[in-house]
Structures are given as C-alpha cells and as structure tokens.
Short mmCIF file of C-alpha atoms in Angstrom, two decimals:
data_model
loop_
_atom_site.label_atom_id
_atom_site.label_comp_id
_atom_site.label_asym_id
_atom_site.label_seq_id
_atom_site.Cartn_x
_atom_site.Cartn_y
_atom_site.Cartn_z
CA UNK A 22 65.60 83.21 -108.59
CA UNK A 23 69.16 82.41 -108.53
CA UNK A 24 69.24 82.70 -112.45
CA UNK A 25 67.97 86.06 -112.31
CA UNK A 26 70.58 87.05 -109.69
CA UNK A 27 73.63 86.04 -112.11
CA UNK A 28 72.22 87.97 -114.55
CA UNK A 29 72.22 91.02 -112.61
CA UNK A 30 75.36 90.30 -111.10
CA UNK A 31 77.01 89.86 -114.29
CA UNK A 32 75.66 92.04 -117.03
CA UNK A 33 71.96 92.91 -117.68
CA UNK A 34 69.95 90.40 -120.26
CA UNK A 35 70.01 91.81 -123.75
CA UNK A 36 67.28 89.07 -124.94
CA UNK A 37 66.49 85.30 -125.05
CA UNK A 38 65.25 82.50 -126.99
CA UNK A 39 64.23 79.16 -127.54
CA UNK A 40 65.98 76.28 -128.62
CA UNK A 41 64.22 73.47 -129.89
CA UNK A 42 65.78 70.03 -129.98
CA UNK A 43 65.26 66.27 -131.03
CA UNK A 44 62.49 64.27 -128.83
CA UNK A 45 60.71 67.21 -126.99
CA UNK A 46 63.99 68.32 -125.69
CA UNK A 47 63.98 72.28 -125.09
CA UNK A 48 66.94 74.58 -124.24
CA UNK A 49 67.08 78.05 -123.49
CA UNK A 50 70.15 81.01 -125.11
CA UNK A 51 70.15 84.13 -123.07
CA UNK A 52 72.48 87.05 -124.27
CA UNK A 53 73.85 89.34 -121.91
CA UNK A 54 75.72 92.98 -122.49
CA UNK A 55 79.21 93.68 -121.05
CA UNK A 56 77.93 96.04 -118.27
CA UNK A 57 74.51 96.33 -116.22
CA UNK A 58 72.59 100.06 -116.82
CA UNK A 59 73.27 102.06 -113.95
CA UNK A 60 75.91 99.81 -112.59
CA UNK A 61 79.78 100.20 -112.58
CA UNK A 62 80.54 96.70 -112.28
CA UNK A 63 81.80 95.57 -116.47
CA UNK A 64 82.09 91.50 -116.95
CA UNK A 65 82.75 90.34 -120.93
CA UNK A 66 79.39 90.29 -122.58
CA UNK A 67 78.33 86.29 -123.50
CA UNK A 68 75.93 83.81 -124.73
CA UNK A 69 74.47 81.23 -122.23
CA UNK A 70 72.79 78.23 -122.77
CA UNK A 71 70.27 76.91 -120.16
CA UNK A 72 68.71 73.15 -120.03
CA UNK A 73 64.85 73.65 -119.27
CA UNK A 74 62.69 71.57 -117.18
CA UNK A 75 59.52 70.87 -118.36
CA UNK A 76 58.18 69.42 -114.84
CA UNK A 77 59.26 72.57 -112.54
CA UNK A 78 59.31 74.87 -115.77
CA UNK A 79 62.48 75.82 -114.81
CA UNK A 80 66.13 76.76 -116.44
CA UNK A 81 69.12 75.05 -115.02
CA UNK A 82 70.88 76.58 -112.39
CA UNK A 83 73.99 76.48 -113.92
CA UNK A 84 74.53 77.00 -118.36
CA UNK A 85 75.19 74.24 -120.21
CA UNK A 86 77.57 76.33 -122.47
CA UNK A 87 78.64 79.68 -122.37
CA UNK A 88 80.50 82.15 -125.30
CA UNK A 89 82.30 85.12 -124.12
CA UNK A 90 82.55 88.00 -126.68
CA UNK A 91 85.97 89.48 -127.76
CA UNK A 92 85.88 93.48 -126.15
CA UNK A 93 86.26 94.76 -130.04
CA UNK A 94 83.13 92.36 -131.25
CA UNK A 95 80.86 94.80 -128.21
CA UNK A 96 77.60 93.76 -127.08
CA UNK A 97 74.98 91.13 -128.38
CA UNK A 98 72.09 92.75 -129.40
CA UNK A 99 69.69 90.42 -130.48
CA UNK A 100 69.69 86.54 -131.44
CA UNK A 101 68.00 84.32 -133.60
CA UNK A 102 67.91 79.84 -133.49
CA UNK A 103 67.80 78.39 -136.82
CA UNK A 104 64.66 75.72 -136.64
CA UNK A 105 67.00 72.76 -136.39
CA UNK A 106 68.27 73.67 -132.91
CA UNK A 107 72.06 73.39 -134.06
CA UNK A 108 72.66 77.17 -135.21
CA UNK A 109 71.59 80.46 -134.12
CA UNK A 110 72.70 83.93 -135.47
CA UNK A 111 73.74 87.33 -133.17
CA UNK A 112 74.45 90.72 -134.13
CA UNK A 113 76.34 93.08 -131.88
CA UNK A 114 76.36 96.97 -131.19
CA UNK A 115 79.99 97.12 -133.19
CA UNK A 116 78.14 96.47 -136.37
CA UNK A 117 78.67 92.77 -137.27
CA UNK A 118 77.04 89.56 -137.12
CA UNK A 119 78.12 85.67 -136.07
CA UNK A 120 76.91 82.78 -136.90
CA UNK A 121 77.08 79.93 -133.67
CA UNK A 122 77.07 75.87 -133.93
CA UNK A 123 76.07 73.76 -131.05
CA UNK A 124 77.57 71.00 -130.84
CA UNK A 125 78.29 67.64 -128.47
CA UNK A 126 76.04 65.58 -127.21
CA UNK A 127 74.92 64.05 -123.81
CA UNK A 128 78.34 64.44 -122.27
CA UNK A 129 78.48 68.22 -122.48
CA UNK A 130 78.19 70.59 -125.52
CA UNK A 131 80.26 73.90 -126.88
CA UNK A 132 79.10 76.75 -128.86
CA UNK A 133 81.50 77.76 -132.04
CA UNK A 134 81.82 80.47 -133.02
CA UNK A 135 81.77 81.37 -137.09
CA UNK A 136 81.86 84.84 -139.26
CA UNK A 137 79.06 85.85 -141.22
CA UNK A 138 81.17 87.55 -144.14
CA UNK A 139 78.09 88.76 -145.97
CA UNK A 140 77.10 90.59 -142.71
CA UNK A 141 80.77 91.52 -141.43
CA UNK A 142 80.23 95.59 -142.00
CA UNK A 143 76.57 95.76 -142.67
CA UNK A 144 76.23 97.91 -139.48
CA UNK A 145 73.65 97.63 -136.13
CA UNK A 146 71.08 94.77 -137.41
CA UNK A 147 67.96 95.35 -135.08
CA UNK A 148 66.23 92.15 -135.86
CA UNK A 149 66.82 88.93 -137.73
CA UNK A 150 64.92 85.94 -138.46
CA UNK A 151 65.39 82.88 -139.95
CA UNK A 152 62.29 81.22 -142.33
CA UNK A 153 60.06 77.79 -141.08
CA UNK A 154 61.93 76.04 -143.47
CA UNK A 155 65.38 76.89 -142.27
CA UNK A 156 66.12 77.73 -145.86
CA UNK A 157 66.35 81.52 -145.35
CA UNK A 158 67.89 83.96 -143.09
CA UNK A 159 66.61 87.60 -143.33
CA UNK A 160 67.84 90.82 -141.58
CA UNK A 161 67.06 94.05 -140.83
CA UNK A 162 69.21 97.14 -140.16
CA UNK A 163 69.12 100.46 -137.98
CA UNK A 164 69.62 101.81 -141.82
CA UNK A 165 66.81 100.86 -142.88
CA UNK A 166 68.79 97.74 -145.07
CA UNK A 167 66.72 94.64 -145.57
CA UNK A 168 68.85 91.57 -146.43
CA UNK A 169 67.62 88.26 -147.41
CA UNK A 170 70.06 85.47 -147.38
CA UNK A 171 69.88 81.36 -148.11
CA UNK A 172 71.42 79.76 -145.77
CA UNK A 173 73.44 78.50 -144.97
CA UNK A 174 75.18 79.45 -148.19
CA UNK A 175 74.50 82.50 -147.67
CA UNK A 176 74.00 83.43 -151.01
CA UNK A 177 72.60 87.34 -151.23
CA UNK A 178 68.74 86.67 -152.85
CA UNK A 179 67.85 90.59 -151.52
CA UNK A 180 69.86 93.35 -150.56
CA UNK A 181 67.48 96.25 -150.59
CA UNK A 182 69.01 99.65 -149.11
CA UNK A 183 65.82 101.78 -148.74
CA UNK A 184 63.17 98.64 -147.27
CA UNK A 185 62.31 101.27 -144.38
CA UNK A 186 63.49 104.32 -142.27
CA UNK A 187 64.79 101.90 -139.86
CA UNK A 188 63.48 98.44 -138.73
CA UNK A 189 61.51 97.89 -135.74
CA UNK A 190 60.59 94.02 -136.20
CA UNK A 191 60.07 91.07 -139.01
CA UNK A 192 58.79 87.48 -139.10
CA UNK A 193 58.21 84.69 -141.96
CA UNK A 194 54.95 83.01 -142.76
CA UNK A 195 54.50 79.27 -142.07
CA UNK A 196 55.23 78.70 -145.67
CA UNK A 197 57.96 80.42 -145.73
CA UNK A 198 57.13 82.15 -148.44
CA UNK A 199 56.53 85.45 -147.08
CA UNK A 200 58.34 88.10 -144.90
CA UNK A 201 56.51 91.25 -143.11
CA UNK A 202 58.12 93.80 -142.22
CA UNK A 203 57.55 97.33 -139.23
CA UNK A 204 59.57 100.24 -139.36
CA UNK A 205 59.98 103.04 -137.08
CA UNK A 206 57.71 105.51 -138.98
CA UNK A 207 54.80 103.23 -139.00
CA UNK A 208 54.55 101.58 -141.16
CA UNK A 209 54.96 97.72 -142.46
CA UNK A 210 55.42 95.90 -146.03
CA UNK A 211 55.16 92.41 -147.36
CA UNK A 212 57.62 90.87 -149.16
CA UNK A 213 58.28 87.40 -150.93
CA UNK A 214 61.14 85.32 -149.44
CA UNK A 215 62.16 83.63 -152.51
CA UNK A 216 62.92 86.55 -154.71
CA UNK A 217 62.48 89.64 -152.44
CA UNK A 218 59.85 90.98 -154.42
CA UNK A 219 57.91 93.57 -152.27
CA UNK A 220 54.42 92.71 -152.96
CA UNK A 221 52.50 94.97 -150.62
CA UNK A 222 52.63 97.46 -147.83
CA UNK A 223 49.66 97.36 -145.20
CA UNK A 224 46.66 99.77 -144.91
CA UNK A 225 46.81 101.71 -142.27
CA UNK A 226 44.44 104.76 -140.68
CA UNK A 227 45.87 108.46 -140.42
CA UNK A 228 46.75 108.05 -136.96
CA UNK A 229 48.10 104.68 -137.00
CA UNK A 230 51.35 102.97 -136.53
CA UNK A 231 51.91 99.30 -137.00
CA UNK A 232 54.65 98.53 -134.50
CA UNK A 233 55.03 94.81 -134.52
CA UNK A 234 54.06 91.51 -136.46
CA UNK A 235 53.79 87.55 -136.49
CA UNK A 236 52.33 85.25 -138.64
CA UNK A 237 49.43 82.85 -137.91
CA UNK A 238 50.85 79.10 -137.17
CA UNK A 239 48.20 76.47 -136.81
CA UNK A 240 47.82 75.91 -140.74
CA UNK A 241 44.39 76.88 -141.11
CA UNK A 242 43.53 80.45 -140.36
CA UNK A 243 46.36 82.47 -143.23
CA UNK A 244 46.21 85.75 -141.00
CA UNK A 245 48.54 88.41 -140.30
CA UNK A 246 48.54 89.72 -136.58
CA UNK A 247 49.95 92.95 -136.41
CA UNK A 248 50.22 95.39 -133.10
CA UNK A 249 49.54 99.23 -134.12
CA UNK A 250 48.85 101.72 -131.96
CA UNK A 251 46.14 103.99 -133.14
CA UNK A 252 46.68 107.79 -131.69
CA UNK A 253 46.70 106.80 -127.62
CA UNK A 254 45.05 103.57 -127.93
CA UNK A 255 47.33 100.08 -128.59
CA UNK A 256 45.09 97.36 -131.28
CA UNK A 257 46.40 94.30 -132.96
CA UNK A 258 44.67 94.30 -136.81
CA UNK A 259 44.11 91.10 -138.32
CA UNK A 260 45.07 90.81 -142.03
CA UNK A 261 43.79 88.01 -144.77
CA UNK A 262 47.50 86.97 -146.63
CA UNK A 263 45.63 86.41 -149.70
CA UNK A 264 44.80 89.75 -150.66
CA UNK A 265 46.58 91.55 -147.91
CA UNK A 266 43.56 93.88 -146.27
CA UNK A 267 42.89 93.74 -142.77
CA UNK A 268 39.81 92.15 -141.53
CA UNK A 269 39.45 93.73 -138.34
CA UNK A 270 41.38 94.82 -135.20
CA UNK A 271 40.92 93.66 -131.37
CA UNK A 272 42.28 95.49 -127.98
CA UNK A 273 44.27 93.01 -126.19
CA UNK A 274 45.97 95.01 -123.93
CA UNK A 275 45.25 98.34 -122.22
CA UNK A 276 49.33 99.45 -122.62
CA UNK A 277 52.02 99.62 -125.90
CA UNK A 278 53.56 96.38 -126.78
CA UNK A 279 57.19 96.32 -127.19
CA UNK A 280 57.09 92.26 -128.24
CA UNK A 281 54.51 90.52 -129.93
CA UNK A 282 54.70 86.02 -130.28
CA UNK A 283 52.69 83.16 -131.39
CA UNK A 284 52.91 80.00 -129.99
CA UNK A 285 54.12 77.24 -132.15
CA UNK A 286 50.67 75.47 -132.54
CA UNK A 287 49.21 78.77 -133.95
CA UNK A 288 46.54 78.96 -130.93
CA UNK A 289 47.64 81.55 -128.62
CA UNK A 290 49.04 85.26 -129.06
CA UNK A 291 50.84 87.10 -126.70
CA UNK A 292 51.89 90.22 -126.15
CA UNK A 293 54.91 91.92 -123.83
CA UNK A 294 54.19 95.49 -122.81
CA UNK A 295 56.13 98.42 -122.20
CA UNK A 296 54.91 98.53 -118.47
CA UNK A 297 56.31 94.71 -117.99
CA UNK A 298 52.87 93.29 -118.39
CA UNK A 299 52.06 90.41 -120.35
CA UNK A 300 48.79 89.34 -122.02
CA UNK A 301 48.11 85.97 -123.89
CA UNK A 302 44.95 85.85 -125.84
CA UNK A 303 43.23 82.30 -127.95
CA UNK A 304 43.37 83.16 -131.09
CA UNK A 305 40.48 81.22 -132.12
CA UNK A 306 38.53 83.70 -129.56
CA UNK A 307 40.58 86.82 -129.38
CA UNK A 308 40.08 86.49 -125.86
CA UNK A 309 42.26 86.80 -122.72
CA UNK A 310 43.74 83.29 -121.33
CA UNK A 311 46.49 84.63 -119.15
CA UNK A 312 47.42 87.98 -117.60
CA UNK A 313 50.48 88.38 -115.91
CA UNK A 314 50.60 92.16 -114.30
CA UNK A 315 53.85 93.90 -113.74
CA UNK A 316 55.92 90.39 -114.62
CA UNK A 317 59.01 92.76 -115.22
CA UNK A 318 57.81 95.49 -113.03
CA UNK A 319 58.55 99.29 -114.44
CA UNK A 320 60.72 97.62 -117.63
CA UNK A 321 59.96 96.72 -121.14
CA UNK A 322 59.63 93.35 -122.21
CA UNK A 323 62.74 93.13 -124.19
CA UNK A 324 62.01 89.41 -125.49
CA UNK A 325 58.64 87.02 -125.10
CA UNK A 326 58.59 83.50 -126.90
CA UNK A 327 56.55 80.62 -126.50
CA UNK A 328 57.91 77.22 -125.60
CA UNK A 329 58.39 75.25 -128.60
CA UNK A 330 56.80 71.92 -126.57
CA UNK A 331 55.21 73.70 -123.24
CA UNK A 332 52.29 76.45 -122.23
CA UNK A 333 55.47 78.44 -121.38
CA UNK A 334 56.87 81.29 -122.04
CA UNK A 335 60.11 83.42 -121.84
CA UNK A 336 60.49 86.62 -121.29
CA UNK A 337 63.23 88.94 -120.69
CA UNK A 338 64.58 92.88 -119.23
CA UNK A 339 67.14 94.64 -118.44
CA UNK A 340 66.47 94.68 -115.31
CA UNK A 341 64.89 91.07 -114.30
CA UNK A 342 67.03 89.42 -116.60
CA UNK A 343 65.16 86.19 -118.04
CA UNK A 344 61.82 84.74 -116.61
CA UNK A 345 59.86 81.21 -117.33
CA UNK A 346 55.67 81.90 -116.77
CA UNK A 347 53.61 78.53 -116.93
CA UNK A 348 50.54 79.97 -118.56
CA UNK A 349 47.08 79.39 -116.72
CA UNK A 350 45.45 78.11 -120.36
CA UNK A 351 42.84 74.85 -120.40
CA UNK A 352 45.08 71.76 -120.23
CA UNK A 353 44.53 70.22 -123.78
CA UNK A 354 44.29 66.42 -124.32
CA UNK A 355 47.92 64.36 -125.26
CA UNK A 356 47.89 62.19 -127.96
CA UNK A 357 48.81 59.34 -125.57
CA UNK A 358 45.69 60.18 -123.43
CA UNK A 359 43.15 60.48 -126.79
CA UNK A 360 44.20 56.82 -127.56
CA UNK A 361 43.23 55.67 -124.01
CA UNK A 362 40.02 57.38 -124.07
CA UNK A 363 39.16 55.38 -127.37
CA UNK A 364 40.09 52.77 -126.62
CA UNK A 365 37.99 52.83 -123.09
CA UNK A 366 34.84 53.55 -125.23
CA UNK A 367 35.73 50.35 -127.54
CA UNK A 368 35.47 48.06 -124.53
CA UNK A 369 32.63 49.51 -123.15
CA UNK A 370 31.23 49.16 -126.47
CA UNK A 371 31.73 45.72 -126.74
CA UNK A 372 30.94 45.10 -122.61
CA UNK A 373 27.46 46.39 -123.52
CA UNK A 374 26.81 44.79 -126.25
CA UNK A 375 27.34 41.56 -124.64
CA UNK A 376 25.51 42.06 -121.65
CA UNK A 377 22.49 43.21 -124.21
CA UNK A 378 22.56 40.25 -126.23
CA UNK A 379 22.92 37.66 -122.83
CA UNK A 380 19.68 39.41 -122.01
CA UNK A 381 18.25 39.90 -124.87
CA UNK A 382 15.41 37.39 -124.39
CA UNK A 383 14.61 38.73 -121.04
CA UNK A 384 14.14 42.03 -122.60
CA UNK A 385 12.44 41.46 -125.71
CA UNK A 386 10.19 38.61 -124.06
CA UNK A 387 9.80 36.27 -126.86
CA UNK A 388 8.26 32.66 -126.34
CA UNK A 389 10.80 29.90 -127.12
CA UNK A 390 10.47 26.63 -127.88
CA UNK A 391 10.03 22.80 -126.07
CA UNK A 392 13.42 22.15 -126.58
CA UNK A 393 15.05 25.70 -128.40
CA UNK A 394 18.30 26.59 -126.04
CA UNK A 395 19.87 29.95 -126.12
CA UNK A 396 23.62 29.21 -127.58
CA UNK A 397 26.87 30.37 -125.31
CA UNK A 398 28.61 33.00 -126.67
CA UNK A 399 32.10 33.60 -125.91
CA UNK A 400 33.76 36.58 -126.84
CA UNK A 401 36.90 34.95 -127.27
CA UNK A 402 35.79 31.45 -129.38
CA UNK A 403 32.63 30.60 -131.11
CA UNK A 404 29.49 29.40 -130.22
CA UNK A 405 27.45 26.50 -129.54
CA UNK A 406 24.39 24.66 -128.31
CA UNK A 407 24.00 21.91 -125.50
CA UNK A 408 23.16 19.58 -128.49
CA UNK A 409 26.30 20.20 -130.68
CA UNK A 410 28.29 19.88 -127.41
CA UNK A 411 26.46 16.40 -126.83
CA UNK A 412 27.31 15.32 -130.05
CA UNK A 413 30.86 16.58 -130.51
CA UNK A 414 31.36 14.32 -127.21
CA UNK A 415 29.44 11.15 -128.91
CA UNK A 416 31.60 11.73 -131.57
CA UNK A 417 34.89 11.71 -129.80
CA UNK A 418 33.97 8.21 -128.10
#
C-alpha cells in the first residue's frame, strides 16, 4: 500500500514491467507521467525500479533506481525490457524513443540513459517489443509505421509506413521468427521478423475486431491467442501458426480487454479488462484459474504481465498505480521436490524388496534341506553361509 500511495502522490502510473535477472532474481520498472489526471500537483515524469520479493510477493518499499525525464523529452508512454534484464526501451508523448542500461551490481545500480537515433523523430510509438531472442526490436506508431530493428545495432530490417491505421498492440513468437500485429480498425497481420515480409493478415467475421495478441510459450502447442470482440460480445480466437486460420474461439471474460499476457511457461493466459477485472485461464483447458473482480476498480488495466519466475502478476492504472496479485493456480511440483519424491520411491523399492526376499521362504513355503541354511544378505557387502564363515575362520588359524 505505501507503493501505491507514492504513485499517486507523485504522478499517476503510465505502465510496468518485468525485469528478469540472473539466478531467479526478478525486478520490477514502473513509468510514471509528469502530472496525476485530475490533479494539479506536476512532479518530473520518471522510471523506477523496484526489487520484488518472491516470499511476501511484494515490491520494495523504496526503488532501487530511479530516471527523471528532461521537461522537453514529456511523458513515458510505454516500456519494453530486452530479455537479458540489462536494457529496456521507452517512448514518450514528445515523439521519441530511449534506450536505458542497468547497470551495478549488489552495492546499488543506475539506469543510463542512451538515444535511439533511428527512432529520434519517428513520432508517438504506441507499443514496442523486443523478440525471445533479444535479436530484434520492433515498433509500432500512432501513424500506423511499423519498424523492425536488430538490435542492438539497430540496423533498419523494416520500415513499413502503411502496416495499419494506427497500432493498438504486437508481440513475437517463441521463435522469434514471427511478429503479429492489431490495429485500431480491427484488424491484425502476420509478419516475418527476419525480413519483414508480411505473410498474412487474420480471418476475421463481419462484426469482428481483433483487439489484442500473444503468442503461445510452452513449446508445444504453435497457437496464436488473439482477443476480438465480436459486435457486444469480447472472445479470444485461437489460431494454428502453420497455416494461419483460427481453430476456434473461447469467452474468457464477460467485459473488453484492454491487455492480454502469457505467462512465461506458456500455461496460463490472462486477460486485464476495461472494468479493472482480471481473468487468468489454463491454457491447456481454456478454463478459469483465477478471477480477480474490480482489482483496479472503475479503471482500465493499463499493463498485466506475468512474473518471469512466480504465479504473479503485475498490473497497473492510472489511478491504483502498480499492483502484485499471487494467483490462486494448483501449486506445481519444483524440480528439487520431483528428485526427492524419486528418490523416496527408490528406497522403498529396495526396503521391499529386501524384506520380500528375508521372507521369502516363509511365503512361498518350500521344504529345505537337513543341513541347507538360508545365506545373509547384506545390502551393503555380499553374502554368505554359516559354512563358508566356518571355513574362512579355519582358514585364518
């Protein structure tokens, strides 16, 4: 609660993501604008960086790092971590774009601050992304511009002026070799990441709008999840990547998503609504896990990612600034805990097969003879008989 207070107190949250770091380590970047709606009060517009707690599911109380945006660069307006953890990309409401390095270690860290020259007058970008690979940075303008970059060279592979009216959302494929893309008029292509080929735009109904999309992650299922909303009625359609038709649709959610994730893993969806609701489905099932009601009461969900490492996710308004929700999904098996279990069942394993065979003659009843003796068995040495033992200690005499 105290984290949501500063934000209100000093500019309302523009949007927030992940940061994933070495050895499980996650940290959170939460971008605020110069001035809260509806408020007088004006503070600099910045970048924070938060430490997370995995045990309370928490954000530090206090940023580990903050950037403070020059009045002529104006707001952030949305952000983007590159997969390494050590760069992340923002554009602003003046029109421009800057590339950020973390760096430091243990001791404390600081956030530089670096021009991205191809994107210095390319105008409002509404969404970026950057591919699995880290190879490739993509963008997409209020114009309509789609720009696909390698990074961090930034050398220009696409610079397509007419891609859409104007972009509403884009993500990369696990592969990284493909892009989707929404617009504001509905509709949403396909395009490959290494040339910028368009290879496909999405079948749609008359009455249908795709809105928002995301990639399948676990490896295994090559989907495409997209959120349309079909006359008054919100769907996510499923579509196969290898031909590019959709396979069916499923109602998550009785309201409009503004924000649409998938969890690292690949096996949960989730969706941010327009009423501050947020729904998180298996995707294995297409069924409800988690329903939070009214999480940002009366706002849009401006932001919703899952932790890279946690069932957690992070969400952020205007309004309520940025929130961490431990989901209420089954608690899956650690490797650490697989290992013990097998390792249980080899010892019981090996328990019961010694008891068995020290009563084996017991059980099976067989006759032995005058002078036949069972031998000892140890289950760290060998075995013998009372006879070999007798000799072995002739022997040594």
């Amino acid at each position: 609660m105290e984290i949501e207070e500063a934000s209100r107190e000093s500019g309302h949250v523009v949007c927030g993501s992940w940061i994933r770091r070495l050895k499980k380590l996650n940290w959170v970047i939460i971008a605020k604008a110069s001035k809260r709606r509806g408020s007088s009060v004006s503070a600099p517009a910045h970048l924070n960086i938060f430490s997370f707690d995995p045990i309370t599911s928490s954000l530090s109380s206090s940023p580990l790092a903050t950037h403070t945006f020059e009045e002529n660069d104006g707001d952030p307006v949305t952000v983007s971590v590159h997969p390494g953890g050590d760069y992340f990309v923002c554009s602003t409401s003046k029109g421009g774009c800057k590339s950020f390095e973390i760096v430091g270690g243990e001791k404390g860290i600081t956030i530089l601050a670096k021009e991205l020259l191809p994107l210095e007058n390319a105008g409002l970008q509404k969404c970026m992304a950057f591919s699995f690979d880290g190879s490739k940075l993509a963008v997409g303008g209020v114009d309509g511009c789609l720009r696909i970059m390698e990074w961090p060279n930034l050398r220009v592979i696409l610079d397509e002026p007419k891609a859409h009216k104007s972009f509403r959302d884009m993500d990369f494929s696990l592969d990284s070799e493909f892009l989707a893309t929404t617009s504001t008029d509905g509709s949403a292509r396909i395009w490959k990441a290494e040339d910028g080929f368009p290879l496909s735009t999405l079948e749609r109904s008359g009455d249908e709008s795709i809105e928002l999309c995301r990639f399948s992650k676990d490896g295994t299922k090559p989907f495409l999840f997209c959120a349309a909303q079909r006359g008054d009625t919100p769907v996510v359609n499923v579509y196969d990547i290898s031909t590019w038709k959709k396979l069916g649709f499923k109602k998550l959610s009785k309201k409009t998503a503004s924000t649409m994730a998938v969890s690292l893993d690949g096996k949960y969806i989730a969706l941010g609504g327009k009423d501050g609701d947020v729904s998180v489905a298996e995707v294995k099932t297409m069924e409800i896990y988690h329903y939070s009601k009214r999480l940002h009461p009366g706002l849009s969900i401006a932001s919703l990612e899952f932790c890279p490492s946690e069932r957690v996710i992070l969400t952020t308004s205007s309004e309520w600034g940025e929130m961490v929700t431990k989901l209420t999904v089954p608690k899956e098996w650690k490797e650490w805990q697989i290992y013990a279990l097998l390792f249980c069942l080899f010892m019981a394993s090996v328990i019961a097969a010694y008891i068995f065979f020290e009563n084996s003659d017991s059980f099976w009843k067989l006759p032995m003879g005058k002078d036949q003796r069972r031998p000892k068995i140890s289950l760290f040495g060998g075995s013998s008989t009372p006879s070999e033992d007798h000799n072995k200690w002739n022997l040594d005499l």
